[in-house]
XYZ file of C-alpha atoms in Angstrom:
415
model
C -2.593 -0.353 1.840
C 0.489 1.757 1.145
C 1.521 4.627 4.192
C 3.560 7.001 2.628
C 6.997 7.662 4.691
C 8.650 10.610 5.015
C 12.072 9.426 4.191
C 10.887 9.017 0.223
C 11.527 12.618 -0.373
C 15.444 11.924 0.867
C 15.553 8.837 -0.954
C 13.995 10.281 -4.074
C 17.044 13.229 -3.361
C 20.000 10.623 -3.305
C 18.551 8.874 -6.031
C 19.322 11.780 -8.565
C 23.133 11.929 -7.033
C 24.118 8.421 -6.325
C 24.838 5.330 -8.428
C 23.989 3.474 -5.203
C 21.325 3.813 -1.497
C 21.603 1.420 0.984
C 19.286 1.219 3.046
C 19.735 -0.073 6.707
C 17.732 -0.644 10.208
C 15.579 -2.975 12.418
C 13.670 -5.671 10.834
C 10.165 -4.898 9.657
C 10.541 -1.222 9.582
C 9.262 -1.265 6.053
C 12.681 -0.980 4.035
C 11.818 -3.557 1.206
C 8.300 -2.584 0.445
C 9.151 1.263 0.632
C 11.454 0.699 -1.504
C 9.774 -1.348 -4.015
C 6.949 1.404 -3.500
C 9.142 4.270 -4.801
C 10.917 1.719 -7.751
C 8.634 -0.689 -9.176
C 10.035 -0.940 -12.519
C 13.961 -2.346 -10.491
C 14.288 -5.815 -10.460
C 14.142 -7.330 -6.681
C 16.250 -10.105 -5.426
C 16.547 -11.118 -2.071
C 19.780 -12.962 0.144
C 17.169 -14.616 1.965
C 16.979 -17.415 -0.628
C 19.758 -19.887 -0.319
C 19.942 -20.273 -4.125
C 21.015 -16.304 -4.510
C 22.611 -16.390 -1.606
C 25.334 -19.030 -2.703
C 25.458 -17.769 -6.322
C 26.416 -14.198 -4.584
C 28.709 -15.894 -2.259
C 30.515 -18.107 -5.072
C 30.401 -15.669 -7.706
C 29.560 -12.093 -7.380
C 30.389 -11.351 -10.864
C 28.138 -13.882 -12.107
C 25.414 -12.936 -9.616
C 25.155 -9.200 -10.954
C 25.208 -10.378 -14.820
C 22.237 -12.711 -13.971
C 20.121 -9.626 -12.339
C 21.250 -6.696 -14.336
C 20.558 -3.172 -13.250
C 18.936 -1.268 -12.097
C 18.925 -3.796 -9.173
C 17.686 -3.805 -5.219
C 19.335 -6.565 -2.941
C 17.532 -7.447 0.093
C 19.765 -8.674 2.938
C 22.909 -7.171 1.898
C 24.675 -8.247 5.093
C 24.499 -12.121 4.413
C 26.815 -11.246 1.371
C 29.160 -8.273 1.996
C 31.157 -9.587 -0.318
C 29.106 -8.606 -3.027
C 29.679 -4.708 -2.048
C 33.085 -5.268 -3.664
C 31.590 -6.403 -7.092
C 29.080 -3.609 -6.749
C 31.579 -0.758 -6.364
C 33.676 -2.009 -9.360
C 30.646 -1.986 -11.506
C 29.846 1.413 -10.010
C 33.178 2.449 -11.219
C 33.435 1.454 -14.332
C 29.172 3.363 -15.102
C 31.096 6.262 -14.048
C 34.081 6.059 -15.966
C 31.725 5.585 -18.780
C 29.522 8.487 -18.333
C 32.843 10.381 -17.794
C 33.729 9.716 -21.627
C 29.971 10.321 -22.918
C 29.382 13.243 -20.932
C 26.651 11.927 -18.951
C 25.041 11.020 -15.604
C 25.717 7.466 -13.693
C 22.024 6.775 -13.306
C 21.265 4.763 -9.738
C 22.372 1.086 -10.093
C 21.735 -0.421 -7.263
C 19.628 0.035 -3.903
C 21.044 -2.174 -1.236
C 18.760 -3.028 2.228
C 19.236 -5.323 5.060
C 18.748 -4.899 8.977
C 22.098 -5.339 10.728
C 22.756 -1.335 11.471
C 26.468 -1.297 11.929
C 27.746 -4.077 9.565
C 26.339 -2.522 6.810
C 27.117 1.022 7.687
C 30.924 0.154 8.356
C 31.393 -2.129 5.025
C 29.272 0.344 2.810
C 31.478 3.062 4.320
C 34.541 0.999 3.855
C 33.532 0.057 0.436
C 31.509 2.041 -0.862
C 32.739 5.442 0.285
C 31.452 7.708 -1.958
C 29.193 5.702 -4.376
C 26.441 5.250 -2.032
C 24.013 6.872 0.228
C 23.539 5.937 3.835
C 19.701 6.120 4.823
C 18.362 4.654 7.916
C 14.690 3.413 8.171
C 12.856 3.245 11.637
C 9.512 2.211 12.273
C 6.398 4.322 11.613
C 6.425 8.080 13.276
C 3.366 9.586 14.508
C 3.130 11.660 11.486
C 3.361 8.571 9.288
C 0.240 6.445 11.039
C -1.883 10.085 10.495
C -0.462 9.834 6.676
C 0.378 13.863 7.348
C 3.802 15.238 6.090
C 6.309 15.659 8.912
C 9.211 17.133 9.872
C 12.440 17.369 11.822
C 11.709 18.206 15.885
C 13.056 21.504 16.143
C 13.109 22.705 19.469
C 12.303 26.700 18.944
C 9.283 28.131 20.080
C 8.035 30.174 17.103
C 8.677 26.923 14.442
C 6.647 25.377 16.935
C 3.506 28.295 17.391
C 3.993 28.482 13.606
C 3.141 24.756 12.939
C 0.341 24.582 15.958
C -2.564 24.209 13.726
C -2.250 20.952 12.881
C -2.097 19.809 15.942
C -4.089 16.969 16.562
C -4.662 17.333 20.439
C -3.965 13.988 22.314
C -4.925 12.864 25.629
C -2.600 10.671 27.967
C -4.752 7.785 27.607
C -4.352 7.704 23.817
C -0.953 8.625 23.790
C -0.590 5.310 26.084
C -2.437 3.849 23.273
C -0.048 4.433 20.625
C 2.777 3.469 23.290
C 1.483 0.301 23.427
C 0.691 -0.593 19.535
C 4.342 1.304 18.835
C 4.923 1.532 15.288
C 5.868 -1.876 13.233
C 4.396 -1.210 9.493
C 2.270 -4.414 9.238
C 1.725 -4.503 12.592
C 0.088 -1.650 12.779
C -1.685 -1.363 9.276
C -2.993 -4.866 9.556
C -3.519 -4.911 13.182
C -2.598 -8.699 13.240
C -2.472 -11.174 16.739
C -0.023 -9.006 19.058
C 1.743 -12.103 20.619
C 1.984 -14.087 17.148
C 3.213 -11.241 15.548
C 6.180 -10.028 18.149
C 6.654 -13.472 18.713
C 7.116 -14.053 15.642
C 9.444 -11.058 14.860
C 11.713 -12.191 18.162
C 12.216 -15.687 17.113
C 13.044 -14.076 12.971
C 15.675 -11.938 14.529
C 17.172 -14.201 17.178
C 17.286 -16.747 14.577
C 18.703 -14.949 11.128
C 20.405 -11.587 13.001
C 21.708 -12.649 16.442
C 22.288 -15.774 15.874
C 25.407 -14.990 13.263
C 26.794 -12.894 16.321
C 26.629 -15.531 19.217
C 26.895 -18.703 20.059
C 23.458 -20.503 18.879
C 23.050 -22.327 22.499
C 23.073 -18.906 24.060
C 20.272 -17.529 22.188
C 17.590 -18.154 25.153
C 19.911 -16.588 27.143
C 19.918 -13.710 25.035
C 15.991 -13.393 24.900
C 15.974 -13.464 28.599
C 18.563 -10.195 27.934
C 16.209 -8.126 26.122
C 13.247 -8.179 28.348
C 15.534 -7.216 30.728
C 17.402 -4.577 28.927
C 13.445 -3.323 27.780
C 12.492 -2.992 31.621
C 15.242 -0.712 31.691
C 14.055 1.508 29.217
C 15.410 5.266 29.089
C 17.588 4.418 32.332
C 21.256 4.887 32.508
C 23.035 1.827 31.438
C 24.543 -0.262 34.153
C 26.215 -3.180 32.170
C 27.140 -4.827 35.653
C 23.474 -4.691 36.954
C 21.641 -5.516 33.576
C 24.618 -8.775 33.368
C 24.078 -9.663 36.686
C 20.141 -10.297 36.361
C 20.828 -12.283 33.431
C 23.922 -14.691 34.484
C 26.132 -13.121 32.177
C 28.915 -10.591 32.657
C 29.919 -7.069 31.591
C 31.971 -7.986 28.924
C 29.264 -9.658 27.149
C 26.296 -7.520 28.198
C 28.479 -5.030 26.255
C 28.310 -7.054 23.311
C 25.113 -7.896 23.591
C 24.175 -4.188 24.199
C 26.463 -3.512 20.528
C 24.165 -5.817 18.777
C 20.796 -4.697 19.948
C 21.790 -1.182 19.245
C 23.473 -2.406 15.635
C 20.059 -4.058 14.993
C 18.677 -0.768 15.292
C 16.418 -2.477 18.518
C 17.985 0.453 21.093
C 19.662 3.829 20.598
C 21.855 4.782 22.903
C 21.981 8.579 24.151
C 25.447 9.644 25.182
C 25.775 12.335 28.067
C 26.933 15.851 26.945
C 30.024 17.039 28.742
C 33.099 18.460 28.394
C 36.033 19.720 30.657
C 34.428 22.068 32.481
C 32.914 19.633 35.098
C 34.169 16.794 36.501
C 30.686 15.847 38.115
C 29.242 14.622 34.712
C 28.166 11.149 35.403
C 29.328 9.428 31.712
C 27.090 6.714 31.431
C 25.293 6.386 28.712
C 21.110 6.074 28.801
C 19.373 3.632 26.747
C 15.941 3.584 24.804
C 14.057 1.222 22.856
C 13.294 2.405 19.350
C 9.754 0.798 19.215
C 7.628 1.552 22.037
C 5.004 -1.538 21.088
C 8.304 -3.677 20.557
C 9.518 -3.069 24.420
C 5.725 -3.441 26.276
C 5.932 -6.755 24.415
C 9.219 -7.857 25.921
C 7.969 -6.336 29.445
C 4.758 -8.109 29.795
C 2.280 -4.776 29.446
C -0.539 -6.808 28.169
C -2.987 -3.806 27.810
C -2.629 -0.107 27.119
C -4.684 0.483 30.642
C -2.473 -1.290 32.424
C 0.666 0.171 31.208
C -0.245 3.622 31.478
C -0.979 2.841 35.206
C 2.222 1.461 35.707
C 5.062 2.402 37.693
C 6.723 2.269 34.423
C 4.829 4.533 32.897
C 7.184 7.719 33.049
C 9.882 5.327 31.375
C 7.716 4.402 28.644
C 6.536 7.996 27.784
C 10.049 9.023 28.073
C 11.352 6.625 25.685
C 8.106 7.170 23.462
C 8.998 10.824 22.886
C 13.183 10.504 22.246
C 12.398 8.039 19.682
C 10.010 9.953 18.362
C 12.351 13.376 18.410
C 14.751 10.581 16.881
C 12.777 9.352 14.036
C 12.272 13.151 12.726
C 15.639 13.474 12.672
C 16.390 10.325 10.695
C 13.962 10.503 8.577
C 15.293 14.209 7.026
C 18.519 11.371 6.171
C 20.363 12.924 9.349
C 22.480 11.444 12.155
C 21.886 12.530 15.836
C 25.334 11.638 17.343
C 25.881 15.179 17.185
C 22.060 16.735 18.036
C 20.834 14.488 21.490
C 22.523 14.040 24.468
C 21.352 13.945 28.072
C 22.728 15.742 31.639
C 23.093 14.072 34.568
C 25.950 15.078 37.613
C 26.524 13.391 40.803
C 24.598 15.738 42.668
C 20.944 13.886 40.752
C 20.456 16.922 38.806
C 19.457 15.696 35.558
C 18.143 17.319 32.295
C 16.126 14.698 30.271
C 17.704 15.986 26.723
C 19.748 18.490 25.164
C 19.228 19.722 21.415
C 22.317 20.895 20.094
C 22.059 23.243 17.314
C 24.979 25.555 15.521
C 27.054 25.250 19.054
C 23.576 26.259 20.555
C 21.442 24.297 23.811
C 17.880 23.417 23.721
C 17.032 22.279 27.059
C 13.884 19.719 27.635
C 12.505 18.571 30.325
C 9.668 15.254 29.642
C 6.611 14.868 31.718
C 4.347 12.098 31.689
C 1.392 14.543 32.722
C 1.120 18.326 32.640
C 4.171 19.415 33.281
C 4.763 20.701 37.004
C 5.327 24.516 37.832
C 9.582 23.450 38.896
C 9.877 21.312 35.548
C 12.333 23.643 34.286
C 14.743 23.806 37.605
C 17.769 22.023 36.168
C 17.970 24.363 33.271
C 20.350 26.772 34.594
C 22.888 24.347 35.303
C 23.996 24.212 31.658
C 24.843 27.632 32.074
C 28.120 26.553 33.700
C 29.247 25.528 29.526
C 29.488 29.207 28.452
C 27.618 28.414 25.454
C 24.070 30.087 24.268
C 20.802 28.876 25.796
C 17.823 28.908 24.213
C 14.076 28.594 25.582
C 13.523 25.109 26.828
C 10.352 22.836 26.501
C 8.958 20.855 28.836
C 7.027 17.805 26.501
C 3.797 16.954 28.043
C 0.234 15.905 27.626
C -0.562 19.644 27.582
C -3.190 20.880 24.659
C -1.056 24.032 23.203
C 2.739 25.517 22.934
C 2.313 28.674 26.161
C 4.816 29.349 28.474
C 5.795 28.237 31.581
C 7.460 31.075 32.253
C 10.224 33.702 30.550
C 12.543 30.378 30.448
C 10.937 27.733 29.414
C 7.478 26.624 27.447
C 5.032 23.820 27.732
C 4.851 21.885 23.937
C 2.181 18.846 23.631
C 3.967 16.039 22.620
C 2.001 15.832 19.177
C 4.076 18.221 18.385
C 6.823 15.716 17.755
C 7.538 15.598 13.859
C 4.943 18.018 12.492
């Protein structure tokens, strides 16, 4: 069974304008067989083989003539290499349809899951010839096979798209916590230990493992169910390297590859000059909700929603959610999401930035509290227009908490 994704209308976009999409993110997020979805007739040809690997490796230009176009390459980061041969054939289809007056048709669709390494060398490479399109795991809005769309923090877009709303309770939202959202995972509902097991020892074994010493590899499974107890905290690199033998140096690295494997996003604070109370550590979250109970132990949904954990977990379920809507329009959120926190604890879980605008929210486990708004006013102090806040909750409807802020269910996320 095929779930549609949302990103397919972006894709199908960038397909019309590019010679080239490359498509990047964590491991079974459902690049290859989305892909193949929306381009059955392009021949498929993955690194993963050692045969195609070496031919790409030895000899680009033969590689390409053996495949032809139009062409998708699975695992474009065990070759980079072969971005080099790709943008010169890219070159010379333009060139071509220059002279004939036509358009360079897509060539090639490139995928693979190391986040970084194939943005920088398909930016360094490829500037201009190919699209950039990250893939996360399923959204809400995906598993209910309805049509979503970028979070967008403003009340009446929010009253406006209220009746679909599927009201959710917190024990089911705990539910979907716990399953998170790997594609076969969750369509085929397979063993949960065999299958995260399974996808731990994949990536330790073909992504870390070409980052890091091989004999520190236990070591570096011992890191990530620590780093996923420490979900949606504020990163201490000395703390998190200190519980695993290691020190801050290399939890740094570490941190670099988990969040270039598209495992964590990081959420930077927003500041500027006015205050020197910001605190300017970063916060963390895990992209895959199911991904981190795995790491932490939760061995039932019940369990985990009783948790003192818990508020963590719902925390990090709804940024990643907020996240994936953003993504999946083909958009970045360096420049959307950031957190405040000063040194006097008074912290505002996120900040939407919009045209030099702030969108304060507050997130709430449970119905959100009558105070849930109090930090609000201290983003006043950047001189910049505030908006209405939201306080995301287990509430039922969008209604106001008061003339400053607004309760917003977090089903809301992505509709």
């Amino acid at each position: 069974m095929y779930y549609h994704r949302q990103l397919e209308k972006k894709i199908k976009q960038t397909a019309s304008e590019y010679a080239c999409i490359t498509l990047y993110g964590a491991r079974q997020t459902g690049k290859s067989t989305m892909i193949r979805n929306l381009f059955p007739d392009f021949e498929y040809v993955t690194l993963d083989k050692s045969n195609e690997r070496i031919l790409a490796t030895d000899d680009p230009e033969l590689f390409l003539d053996s495949h032809g176009i139009p062409l998708i390459i699975d695992e474009i980061q065990k070759v980079p290499e072969l971005m080099e041969a790709i943008k010169i054939r890219i070159d010379e289809a333009k060139l071509k349809s220059l002279s004939e007056v036509t358009t360079t048709p897509l060539m090639y669709i490139l995928t693979g899951s190391n986040t970084h390494e194939i943005r920088e060398n398909a930016s360094e490479t490829l500037a201009g010839r190919t699209a950039l399109v990250e893939v996360n795991s399923f959204s809400e809005c995906e598993k209910r096979k309805i049509e979503g769309g970028e979070f967008i923090p403003d009340i009446k877009s929010l009253q406006s798209k209220q009746k679909d709303l599927e009201p959710k309770n917190r024990h089911r939202i705990f539910e979907e916590i716990y399953l998170g959202g790997m594609p076969e995972y969750w369509i085929k509902r397979i063993d949960r230990d065999t299958f995260f097991e399974s996808y731990i020892a994949t990536y330790l074994e073909k992504d870390v493992s070409r980052m890091i010493n091989v004999g520190r590899l236990d070591d570096f499974r011992k890191f990530m169910r620590i780093v996923a107890l420490r979900t949606s905290q504020q990163l201490d690199y000395t703390e998190v390297g200190n519980a695993v033998g290691i020190d801050a140096r290399t939890t740094k690295k570490w941190i670099s590859i988990l969040e270039a494997s598209g495992i964590i996003m990081i959420l930077q604070p927003y500041a500027n000059n006015l205050s020197k109370r910001i605190i300017k550590t970063p916060k963390m979250y895990f992209m895959d909700t199911g991904l981190c109970a795995f790491l932490c132990g939760w061995s039932d949904p019940n369990i985990l929603e009783d948790s003192p954990m818990a508020g963590a977990f719902f925390e990090t379920y709804v940024v990643s959610e907020i996240v994936k809507s953003i993504r999946n329009e083909g958009k970045r959120i360096e420049h959307t999401l950031f957190y405040y926190r000063d040194r006097d604890r008074k912290e505002v879980d996120l900040i939407y930035v919009k045209d030099q605008t702030l969108y304060p929210i507050e997130i709430k486990k449970g119905i959100g509290k009558d105070k849930a708004d109090k930090n609000f006013k201290i983003l006043e102090q950047y001189k910049m227009p505030i908006e209405t806040g939201l306080i995301i909750d287990t509430s039922d409807k969008v209604f106001p908490l008061n003339r400053n802020a607004y309760y917003c269910p977090v089903g809301m996320i992505g509709l």
